């Protein structure tokens, strides 16, 4: 709910409120993540469980979908931070997402977004070094579907 509210507030140009709602959504997801890690591992190998039904059985959330939602909310948080002139926070949020799970979070879109944030940060030499490091991370995790144009080198 906090993530959806954040999107609405962002659409109405209430960026500070959107930022707080995205933070709230991530805190809730982080709190529930530690209690459901073993359950999610079981679910990945044994399919869906009854306890994964949300809203009286209307929606089914699978662990892979949970990670996708986490990535989307984190990216939205970074964009809201950028719109509220918190560039370093936006960079930190995106880097934290990729550190958390590089093989799942590092996509063409996230690489392009992070590299753009690096360029906006100022120093061209530092930005180039960070972009090359990000490219090496992609190679290390065999993320060959991320094209070189995503790294803006």
Coordinates of C-alpha atoms in Angstrom, one line a residue:
X1 CA 0.0 0.0 0.0
X2 CA 2.8 2.4 0.8
X3 CA 4.5 1.8 -2.5
X4 CA 1.2 2.5 -4.4
X5 CA 0.7 5.6 -2.3
X6 CA 4.2 6.7 -3.1
X7 CA 3.5 6.4 -6.8
X8 CA 0.4 8.5 -6.5
X9 CA 2.2 11.2 -4.6
X10 CA 5.0 11.2 -7.1
X11 CA 2.4 11.6 -9.9
X12 CA 1.0 14.6 -8.1
X13 CA 4.6 16.0 -7.7
X14 CA 4.6 15.5 -3.9
X15 CA 8.1 14.1 -4.1
X16 CA 9.0 14.3 -0.4
X17 CA 5.8 12.4 0.6
X18 CA 6.5 9.9 -2.1
X19 CA 10.0 9.4 -0.8
X20 CA 8.7 8.7 2.7
X21 CA 6.2 6.2 1.4
X22 CA 8.8 4.4 -0.6
X23 CA 11.1 4.3 2.5
X24 CA 8.2 2.9 4.5
X25 CA 7.4 0.2 2.0
X26 CA 11.0 -0.9 2.0
X27 CA 11.2 -1.0 5.8
X28 CA 8.1 -3.2 5.8
X29 CA 9.5 -5.5 3.1
X30 CA 12.9 -5.7 5.0
X31 CA 11.1 -6.6 8.2
X32 CA 9.1 -9.4 6.6
X33 CA 12.0 -10.6 4.6
X34 CA 13.9 -12.0 7.5
X35 CA 10.9 -13.9 8.8
X36 CA 10.0 -15.4 5.4
X37 CA 13.5 -16.3 4.0
X38 CA 13.2 -20.0 4.9
X39 CA 9.6 -20.1 3.7
X40 CA 10.6 -18.5 0.4
X41 CA 13.3 -21.0 -0.2
X42 CA 10.8 -23.8 0.3
X43 CA 8.3 -22.1 -2.0
X44 CA 10.8 -21.8 -4.8
X45 CA 11.3 -25.6 -4.8
X46 CA 7.8 -26.7 -3.8
X47 CA 5.5 -24.1 -5.5
X48 CA 3.0 -21.9 -3.8
X49 CA 1.8 -22.3 -0.2
X50 CA -1.6 -21.3 1.2
X51 CA 0.1 -18.7 3.4
X52 CA 1.3 -16.8 0.3
X53 CA -2.3 -15.8 -0.5
X54 CA -2.8 -12.1 0.1
X55 CA -6.1 -10.2 0.4
X56 CA -8.4 -13.2 1.1
X57 CA -7.0 -15.2 -1.8
X58 CA -7.2 -12.6 -4.5
X59 CA -3.5 -12.3 -5.2
X60 CA -0.7 -14.8 -5.2
X61 CA 2.8 -13.5 -4.3
X62 CA 5.7 -15.7 -5.3
X63 CA 9.3 -15.1 -3.9
X64 CA 10.5 -14.0 -7.3
X65 CA 7.7 -11.5 -7.6
X66 CA 8.6 -10.2 -4.1
X67 CA 12.1 -9.5 -5.2
X68 CA 10.8 -7.7 -8.4
X69 CA 8.6 -5.6 -6.2
X70 CA 11.5 -4.8 -3.9
X71 CA 13.6 -3.7 -6.9
X72 CA 10.8 -1.5 -8.3
X73 CA 10.2 0.2 -5.0
X74 CA 13.9 0.7 -4.5
X75 CA 14.3 2.2 -8.0
X76 CA 11.3 4.5 -7.3
X77 CA 12.9 5.6 -4.0
X78 CA 16.1 6.5 -5.9
X79 CA 14.1 8.5 -8.4
X80 CA 12.2 10.3 -5.7
X81 CA 15.5 11.1 -3.9
X82 CA 16.8 12.5 -7.2
X83 CA 13.7 14.7 -7.6
X84 CA 14.2 16.1 -4.1
X85 CA 17.9 17.0 -4.8
X86 CA 19.3 14.1 -2.8
X87 CA 21.6 12.8 -5.5
X88 CA 24.0 11.0 -3.2
X89 CA 21.1 9.2 -1.5
X90 CA 19.8 8.1 -4.9
X91 CA 23.2 6.7 -5.8
X92 CA 23.5 4.9 -2.4
X93 CA 20.0 3.4 -2.8
X94 CA 20.7 2.0 -6.3
X95 CA 24.1 0.7 -5.2
X96 CA 22.6 -1.0 -2.2
X97 CA 20.0 -2.7 -4.4
X98 CA 22.7 -4.1 -6.6
X99 CA 24.9 -5.2 -3.7
X100 CA 21.9 -7.0 -2.2
X101 CA 21.4 -9.3 -5.2
X102 CA 23.5 -8.5 -8.3
X103 CA 22.3 -11.3 -10.4
X104 CA 18.7 -10.3 -9.9
X105 CA 18.9 -6.5 -9.5
X106 CA 21.5 -5.6 -12.1
X107 CA 19.5 -5.2 -15.3
X108 CA 19.9 -3.0 -18.4
X109 CA 17.6 -0.4 -16.8
X110 CA 19.2 -0.4 -13.4
X111 CA 22.7 -0.2 -14.9
X112 CA 21.6 2.7 -17.1
X113 CA 19.9 4.5 -14.2
X114 CA 22.9 4.1 -11.9
X115 CA 25.4 5.2 -14.6
X116 CA 23.3 8.3 -15.3
X117 CA 23.4 9.1 -11.5
X118 CA 27.2 8.6 -11.6
X119 CA 27.4 11.1 -14.4
X120 CA 25.2 13.6 -12.6
X121 CA 27.4 13.3 -9.5
X122 CA 30.1 15.5 -11.0
X123 CA 33.6 14.3 -11.5
X124 CA 33.9 12.5 -14.9
X125 CA 36.9 10.4 -13.9
X126 CA 35.2 9.1 -10.8
X127 CA 32.0 8.4 -12.8
X128 CA 33.9 6.5 -15.4
X129 CA 35.7 4.4 -12.7
X130 CA 32.4 3.5 -11.0
X131 CA 30.8 2.6 -14.3
X132 CA 33.7 0.3 -15.2
X133 CA 33.4 -1.3 -11.8
X134 CA 29.7 -1.8 -12.4
X135 CA 30.5 -3.4 -15.8
X136 CA 32.9 -5.8 -14.1
X137 CA 30.3 -6.8 -11.6
X138 CA 27.9 -7.6 -14.5
X139 CA 30.7 -9.7 -16.1
X140 CA 31.5 -11.5 -12.8
X141 CA 27.8 -12.5 -12.4
X142 CA 27.6 -13.5 -16.1
X143 CA 25.0 -10.9 -16.9
X144 CA 25.7 -10.9 -20.7
X145 CA 22.3 -9.6 -21.5
X146 CA 23.3 -6.1 -20.3
X147 CA 24.7 -4.4 -23.4
X148 CA 27.7 -2.0 -23.2
X149 CA 25.5 0.9 -24.0
X150 CA 23.8 0.6 -20.6
X151 CA 27.1 1.5 -18.9
X152 CA 27.4 4.8 -20.9
X153 CA 31.1 4.5 -21.4

